[in-house]
PDB file of N, CA and C in Angstrom:
ATOM      1  N   LEU A   1       0.824  -1.194   0.000  1.00 85.00           N
ATOM      2  CA  LEU A   1       0.000   0.000   0.000  1.00 85.00           C
ATOM      3  C   LEU A   1       0.870   1.261   0.000  1.00 85.00           C
ATOM      4  N   LEU A   2       1.945   1.243   0.787  1.00 84.00           N
ATOM      5  CA  LEU A   2       2.817   2.418   0.865  1.00 84.00           C
ATOM      6  C   LEU A   2       3.399   2.768  -0.501  1.00 84.00           C
ATOM      7  N   ASN A   3       3.820   1.760  -1.255  1.00 86.00           N
ATOM      8  CA  ASN A   3       4.362   2.021  -2.591  1.00 86.00           C
ATOM      9  C   ASN A   3       3.325   2.667  -3.497  1.00 86.00           C
ATOM     10  N   GLU A   4       2.079   2.272  -3.357  1.00 87.00           N
ATOM     11  CA  GLU A   4       1.011   2.871  -4.156  1.00 87.00           C
ATOM     12  C   GLU A   4       0.738   4.311  -3.726  1.00 87.00           C
ATOM     13  N   LEU A   5       0.740   4.572  -2.412  1.00 83.00           N
ATOM     14  CA  LEU A   5       0.507   5.934  -1.920  1.00 83.00           C
ATOM     15  C   LEU A   5       1.552   6.917  -2.445  1.00 83.00           C
ATOM     16  N   LYS A   6       2.793   6.477  -2.525  1.00 86.00           N
ATOM     17  CA  LYS A   6       3.868   7.348  -2.997  1.00 86.00           C
ATOM     18  C   LYS A   6       3.631   7.830  -4.421  1.00 86.00           C
ATOM     19  N   GLN A   7       2.802   7.123  -5.172  1.00 89.00           N
ATOM     20  CA  GLN A   7       2.556   7.466  -6.572  1.00 89.00           C
ATOM     21  C   GLN A   7       1.264   8.258  -6.776  1.00 89.00           C
ATOM     22  N   VAL A   8       0.497   8.474  -5.718  1.00 89.00           N
ATOM     23  CA  VAL A   8      -0.794   9.152  -5.839  1.00 89.00           C
ATOM     24  C   VAL A   8      -0.606  10.665  -5.909  1.00 89.00           C
ATOM     25  N   THR A   9      -1.226  11.277  -6.898  1.00 93.00           N
ATOM     26  CA  THR A   9      -1.299  12.731  -7.036  1.00 93.00           C
ATOM     27  C   THR A   9      -2.692  13.057  -7.541  1.00 93.00           C
ATOM     28  N   PHE A  10      -3.348  14.034  -6.923  1.00 93.00           N
ATOM     29  CA  PHE A  10      -4.657  14.446  -7.413  1.00 93.00           C
ATOM     30  C   PHE A  10      -4.852  15.939  -7.157  1.00 93.00           C
ATOM     31  N   THR A  11      -5.762  16.525  -7.910  1.00 94.00           N
ATOM     32  CA  THR A  11      -6.063  17.950  -7.792  1.00 94.00           C
ATOM     33  C   THR A  11      -7.505  18.116  -7.354  1.00 94.00           C
ATOM     34  N   LEU A  12      -7.714  18.989  -6.375  1.00 89.00           N
ATOM     35  CA  LEU A  12      -9.046  19.294  -5.869  1.00 89.00           C
ATOM     36  C   LEU A  12      -9.085  20.781  -5.556  1.00 89.00           C
ATOM     37  N   ASP A  13     -10.084  21.473  -6.069  1.00 87.00           N
ATOM     38  CA  ASP A  13     -10.214  22.918  -5.841  1.00 87.00           C
ATOM     39  C   ASP A  13      -8.933  23.671  -6.204  1.00 87.00           C
ATOM     40  N   ASN A  14      -8.351  23.312  -7.347  1.00 90.00           N
ATOM     41  CA  ASN A  14      -7.139  23.958  -7.873  1.00 90.00           C
ATOM     42  C   ASN A  14      -5.919  23.808  -6.972  1.00 90.00           C
ATOM     43  N   GLN A  15      -5.914  22.792  -6.111  1.00 85.00           N
ATOM     44  CA  GLN A  15      -4.754  22.520  -5.273  1.00 85.00           C
ATOM     45  C   GLN A  15      -4.328  21.080  -5.518  1.00 85.00           C
ATOM     46  N   THR A  16      -3.027  20.867  -5.717  1.00 89.00           N
ATOM     47  CA  THR A  16      -2.506  19.532  -5.976  1.00 89.00           C
ATOM     48  C   THR A  16      -2.122  18.864  -4.664  1.00 89.00           C
ATOM     49  N   PHE A  17      -2.553  17.630  -4.509  1.00 89.00           N
ATOM     50  CA  PHE A  17      -2.279  16.838  -3.314  1.00 89.00           C
ATOM     51  C   PHE A  17      -1.435  15.631  -3.702  1.00 89.00           C
ATOM     52  N   TYR A  18      -0.476  15.284  -2.848  1.00 90.00           N
ATOM     53  CA  TYR A  18       0.366  14.124  -3.127  1.00 90.00           C
ATOM     54  C   TYR A  18       1.050  13.663  -1.840  1.00 90.00           C
ATOM     55  N   PHE A  19       1.713  12.525  -1.928  1.00 88.00           N
ATOM     56  CA  PHE A  19       2.454  11.945  -0.818  1.00 88.00           C
ATOM     57  C   PHE A  19       3.940  11.983  -1.165  1.00 88.00           C
ATOM     58  N   ASN A  20       4.802  12.178  -0.170  1.00 86.00           N
ATOM     59  CA  ASN A  20       6.236  12.239  -0.439  1.00 86.00           C
ATOM     60  C   ASN A  20       6.830  10.829  -0.532  1.00 86.00           C
ATOM     61  N   ALA A  21       8.144  10.750  -0.684  1.00 84.00           N
ATOM     62  CA  ALA A  21       8.823   9.464  -0.857  1.00 84.00           C
ATOM     63  C   ALA A  21       8.668   8.552   0.359  1.00 84.00           C
ATOM     64  N   SER A  22       8.378   9.121   1.526  1.00 83.00           N
ATOM     65  CA  SER A  22       8.164   8.317   2.737  1.00 83.00           C
ATOM     66  C   SER A  22       6.716   7.875   2.885  1.00 83.00           C
ATOM     67  N   GLY A  23       5.846   8.368   1.996  1.00 83.00           N
ATOM     68  CA  GLY A  23       4.426   8.029   2.078  1.00 83.00           C
ATOM     69  C   GLY A  23       3.632   8.978   2.950  1.00 83.00           C
ATOM     70  N   ASP A  24       4.255  10.093   3.354  1.00 83.00           N
ATOM     71  CA  ASP A  24       3.568  11.082   4.187  1.00 83.00           C
ATOM     72  C   ASP A  24       2.821  12.077   3.309  1.00 83.00           C
ATOM     73  N   PHE A  25       1.631  12.458   3.729  1.00 84.00           N
ATOM     74  CA  PHE A  25       0.831  13.448   3.019  1.00 84.00           C
ATOM     75  C   PHE A  25       1.482  14.802   3.230  1.00 84.00           C
ATOM     76  N   VAL A  26       1.776  15.540   2.168  1.00 84.00           N
ATOM     77  CA  VAL A  26       2.582  16.757   2.294  1.00 84.00           C
ATOM     78  C   VAL A  26       1.781  18.040   2.446  1.00 84.00           C
ATOM     79  N   ASN A  27       0.485  17.994   2.237  1.00 84.00           N
ATOM     80  CA  ASN A  27      -0.301  19.222   2.229  1.00 84.00           C
ATOM     81  C   ASN A  27      -0.801  19.658   3.597  1.00 84.00           C
ATOM     82  N   GLY A  28      -0.703  18.832   4.594  1.00 86.00           N
ATOM     83  CA  GLY A  28      -1.218  19.164   5.911  1.00 86.00           C
ATOM     84  C   GLY A  28      -2.529  18.445   6.174  1.00 86.00           C
ATOM     85  N   TYR A  29      -3.119  18.720   7.313  1.00 89.00           N
ATOM     86  CA  TYR A  29      -4.328  18.021   7.734  1.00 89.00           C
ATOM     87  C   TYR A  29      -5.331  19.008   8.315  1.00 89.00           C
ATOM     88  N   ASP A  30      -6.608  18.727   8.103  1.00 91.00           N
ATOM     89  CA  ASP A  30      -7.665  19.476   8.777  1.00 91.00           C
ATOM     90  C   ASP A  30      -7.867  18.890  10.162  1.00 91.00           C
ATOM     91  N   LEU A  31      -8.101  19.732  11.140  1.00 92.00           N
ATOM     92  CA  LEU A  31      -8.478  19.282  12.477  1.00 92.00           C
ATOM     93  C   LEU A  31      -9.993  19.351  12.561  1.00 92.00           C
ATOM     94  N   MET A  32     -10.600  18.219  12.876  1.00 92.00           N
ATOM     95  CA  MET A  32     -12.050  18.104  12.868  1.00 92.00           C
ATOM     96  C   MET A  32     -12.575  17.973  14.297  1.00 92.00           C
ATOM     97  N   ASN A  33     -13.787  18.454  14.501  1.00 90.00           N
ATOM     98  CA  ASN A  33     -14.437  18.384  15.805  1.00 90.00           C
ATOM     99  C   ASN A  33     -15.872  17.918  15.597  1.00 90.00           C
ATOM    100  N   TRP A  34     -16.293  16.944  16.395  1.00 87.00           N
ATOM    101  CA  TRP A  34     -17.708  16.567  16.390  1.00 87.00           C
ATOM    102  C   TRP A  34     -18.457  17.672  17.107  1.00 87.00           C
ATOM    103  N   ALA A  35     -19.383  18.305  16.425  1.00 82.00           N
ATOM    104  CA  ALA A  35     -20.172  19.385  17.018  1.00 82.00           C
ATOM    105  C   ALA A  35     -21.633  18.966  17.048  1.00 82.00           C
ATOM    106  N   GLN A  36     -22.327  19.380  18.066  1.00 81.00           N
ATOM    107  CA  GLN A  36     -23.743  19.041  18.202  1.00 81.00           C
ATOM    108  C   GLN A  36     -24.587  20.258  17.858  1.00 81.00           C
ATOM    109  N   ASN A  37     -25.554  20.052  16.977  1.00 82.00           N
ATOM    110  CA  ASN A  37     -26.497  21.099  16.613  1.00 82.00           C
ATOM    111  C   ASN A  37     -27.457  21.281  17.783  1.00 82.00           C
ATOM    112  N   LYS A  38     -27.501  22.466  18.354  1.00 81.00           N
ATOM    113  CA  LYS A  38     -28.320  22.698  19.549  1.00 81.00           C
ATOM    114  C   LYS A  38     -29.814  22.618  19.268  1.00 81.00           C
ATOM    115  N   SER A  39     -30.227  22.898  18.032  1.00 88.00           N
ATOM    116  CA  SER A  39     -31.668  22.896  17.738  1.00 88.00           C
ATOM    117  C   SER A  39     -32.243  21.493  17.593  1.00 88.00           C
ATOM    118  N   ASP A  40     -31.475  20.555  17.009  1.00 90.00           N
ATOM    119  CA  ASP A  40     -32.032  19.212  16.813  1.00 90.00           C
ATOM    120  C   ASP A  40     -31.205  18.102  17.467  1.00 90.00           C
ATOM    121  N   GLY A  41     -30.058  18.432  18.055  1.00 83.00           N
ATOM    122  CA  GLY A  41     -29.248  17.453  18.764  1.00 83.00           C
ATOM    123  C   GLY A  41     -28.371  16.578  17.885  1.00 83.00           C
ATOM    124  N   HIS A  42     -28.465  16.703  16.572  1.00 89.00           N
ATOM    125  CA  HIS A  42     -27.641  15.894  15.681  1.00 89.00           C
ATOM    126  C   HIS A  42     -26.188  16.359  15.720  1.00 89.00           C
ATOM    127  N   ARG A  43     -25.286  15.407  15.536  1.00 88.00           N
ATOM    128  CA  ARG A  43     -23.859  15.716  15.516  1.00 88.00           C
ATOM    129  C   ARG A  43     -23.360  15.762  14.077  1.00 88.00           C
ATOM    130  N   HIS A  44     -22.358  16.609  13.844  1.00 88.00           N
ATOM    131  CA  HIS A  44     -21.744  16.714  12.529  1.00 88.00           C
ATOM    132  C   HIS A  44     -20.269  17.072  12.708  1.00 88.00           C
ATOM    133  N   LEU A  45     -19.475  16.792  11.695  1.00 91.00           N
ATOM    134  CA  LEU A  45     -18.064  17.154  11.733  1.00 91.00           C
ATOM    135  C   LEU A  45     -17.890  18.601  11.301  1.00 91.00           C
ATOM    136  N   LYS A  46     -17.007  19.301  11.996  1.00 89.00           N
ATOM    137  CA  LYS A  46     -16.749  20.707  11.714  1.00 89.00           C
ATOM    138  C   LYS A  46     -15.235  20.918  11.692  1.00 89.00           C
ATOM    139  N   VAL A  47     -14.723  21.579  10.662  1.00 91.00           N
ATOM    140  CA  VAL A  47     -13.299  21.908  10.599  1.00 91.00           C
ATOM    141  C   VAL A  47     -13.035  23.047  11.583  1.00 91.00           C
ATOM    142  N   VAL A  48     -12.118  22.826  12.529  1.00 92.00           N
ATOM    143  CA  VAL A  48     -11.809  23.849  13.532  1.00 92.00           C
ATOM    144  C   VAL A  48     -10.390  24.388  13.399  1.00 92.00           C
ATOM    145  N   GLY A  49      -9.618  23.810  12.500  1.00 93.00           N
ATOM    146  CA  GLY A  49      -8.249  24.268  12.310  1.00 93.00           C
ATOM    147  C   GLY A  49      -7.507  23.331  11.389  1.00 93.00           C
ATOM    148  N   GLY A  50      -6.187  23.412  11.455  1.00 92.00           N
ATOM    149  CA  GLY A  50      -5.378  22.570  10.593  1.00 92.00           C
ATOM    150  C   GLY A  50      -3.985  22.380  11.145  1.00 92.00           C
ATOM    151  N   TYR A  51      -3.287  21.419  10.547  1.00 93.00           N
ATOM    152  CA  TYR A  51      -1.893  21.167  10.896  1.00 93.00           C
ATOM    153  C   TYR A  51      -1.053  21.434   9.662  1.00 93.00           C
ATOM    154  N   ASN A  52      -0.106  22.359   9.749  1.00 87.00           N
ATOM    155  CA  ASN A  52       0.794  22.704   8.662  1.00 87.00           C
ATOM    156  C   ASN A  52       2.052  21.860   8.805  1.00 87.00           C
ATOM    157  N   LEU A  53       2.286  20.974   7.837  1.00 83.00           N
ATOM    158  CA  LEU A  53       3.426  20.068   7.919  1.00 83.00           C
ATOM    159  C   LEU A  53       4.762  20.790   7.763  1.00 83.00           C
ATOM    160  N   GLU A  54       4.829  21.771   6.873  1.00 81.00           N
ATOM    161  CA  GLU A  54       6.092  22.480   6.653  1.00 81.00           C
ATOM    162  C   GLU A  54       6.540  23.230   7.898  1.00 81.00           C
ATOM    163  N   GLN A  55       5.610  23.880   8.570  1.00 88.00           N
ATOM    164  CA  GLN A  55       5.936  24.667   9.758  1.00 88.00           C
ATOM    165  C   GLN A  55       5.804  23.857  11.044  1.00 88.00           C
ATOM    166  N   GLU A  56       5.285  22.626  10.922  1.00 90.00           N
ATOM    167  CA  GLU A  56       5.011  21.775  12.088  1.00 90.00           C
ATOM    168  C   GLU A  56       4.218  22.558  13.133  1.00 90.00           C
ATOM    169  N   GLN A  57       3.131  23.160  12.674  1.00 93.00           N
ATOM    170  CA  GLN A  57       2.336  24.045  13.524  1.00 93.00           C
ATOM    171  C   GLN A  57       0.852  23.713  13.425  1.00 93.00           C
ATOM    172  N   ILE A  58       0.187  23.739  14.576  1.00 94.00           N
ATOM    173  CA  ILE A  58      -1.264  23.563  14.641  1.00 94.00           C
ATOM    174  C   ILE A  58      -1.905  24.940  14.693  1.00 94.00           C
ATOM    175  N   ASN A  59      -2.915  25.149  13.861  1.00 93.00           N
ATOM    176  CA  ASN A  59      -3.670  26.404  13.860  1.00 93.00           C
ATOM    177  C   ASN A  59      -5.120  26.094  14.194  1.00 93.00           C
ATOM    178  N   ILE A  60      -5.657  26.753  15.209  1.00 93.00           N
ATOM    179  CA  ILE A  60      -7.058  26.589  15.588  1.00 93.00           C
ATOM    180  C   ILE A  60      -7.799  27.848  15.145  1.00 93.00           C
ATOM    181  N   ASP A  61      -8.800  27.660  14.273  1.00 87.00           N
ATOM    182  CA  ASP A  61      -9.540  28.790  13.717  1.00 87.00           C
ATOM    183  C   ASP A  61     -10.918  28.970  14.340  1.00 87.00           C
ATOM    184  N   GLU A  62     -11.451  27.924  14.915  1.00 74.00           N
ATOM    185  CA  GLU A  62     -12.813  27.944  15.454  1.00 74.00           C
ATOM    186  C   GLU A  62     -12.786  27.428  16.887  1.00 74.00           C
ATOM    187  N   ALA A  63     -13.785  27.797  17.659  1.00 78.00           N
ATOM    188  CA  ALA A  63     -13.912  27.280  19.020  1.00 78.00           C
ATOM    189  C   ALA A  63     -14.221  25.784  18.959  1.00 78.00           C
ATOM    190  N   ILE A  64     -13.567  25.010  19.801  1.00 78.00           N
ATOM    191  CA  ILE A  64     -13.797  23.572  19.863  1.00 78.00           C
ATOM    192  C   ILE A  64     -14.909  23.302  20.863  1.00 78.00           C
ATOM    193  N   GLN A  65     -15.859  22.479  20.460  1.00 71.00           N
ATOM    194  CA  GLN A  65     -16.951  22.090  21.349  1.00 71.00           C
ATOM    195  C   GLN A  65     -16.510  20.824  22.079  1.00 71.00           C
ATOM    196  N   TRP A  66     -16.299  20.919  23.381  1.00 72.00           N
ATOM    197  CA  TRP A  66     -15.847  19.778  24.166  1.00 72.00           C
ATOM    198  C   TRP A  66     -17.041  18.967  24.629  1.00 72.00           C
ATOM    199  N   TYR A  67     -16.888  17.663  24.617  1.00 68.00           N
ATOM    200  CA  TYR A  67     -17.941  16.742  25.010  1.00 68.00           C
ATOM    201  C   TYR A  67     -17.735  16.349  26.461  1.00 68.00           C
ATOM    202  N   ASN A  68     -18.776  16.443  27.260  1.00 68.00           N
ATOM    203  CA  ASN A  68     -18.734  16.056  28.662  1.00 68.00           C
ATOM    204  C   ASN A  68     -19.511  14.763  28.806  1.00 68.00           C
ATOM    205  N   SER A  69     -18.822  13.658  29.036  1.00 65.00           N
ATOM    206  CA  SER A  69     -19.490  12.354  29.095  1.00 65.00           C
ATOM    207  C   SER A  69     -20.406  12.220  30.310  1.00 65.00           C
ATOM    208  N   ASN A  70     -20.207  13.031  31.331  1.00 66.00           N
ATOM    209  CA  ASN A  70     -21.064  12.943  32.514  1.00 66.00           C
ATOM    210  C   ASN A  70     -22.456  13.506  32.264  1.00 66.00           C
ATOM    211  N   SER A  71     -22.529  14.512  31.407  1.00 56.00           N
ATOM    212  CA  SER A  71     -23.831  15.133  31.161  1.00 56.00           C
ATOM    213  C   SER A  71     -24.351  14.860  29.755  1.00 56.00           C
ATOM    214  N   ASN A  72     -23.553  14.115  28.941  1.00 53.00           N
ATOM    215  CA  ASN A  72     -23.898  13.839  27.548  1.00 53.00           C
ATOM    216  C   ASN A  72     -24.088  15.110  26.741  1.00 53.00           C
ATOM    217  N   LYS A  73     -23.367  16.159  27.083  1.00 52.00           N
ATOM    218  CA  LYS A  73     -23.429  17.422  26.347  1.00 52.00           C
ATOM    219  C   LYS A  73     -22.056  17.803  25.867  1.00 52.00           C
TER     220      LYS A  73
END
């Protein structure tokens, strides 16, 4: 699988994505948070930031909704 990943390149929204020779994704990662809709209680994924691989830095752009298992909120 790793050998195949090293050969993958694709373009999405005018940005090229690929994996380096080690099989690592070079474009960075989105940080996702399960958020609960207060009106109907449904949960959905929300992008709250990202990880920049070149700078080795985490950026948080949105408030993270923390889950409290004691109150199910």
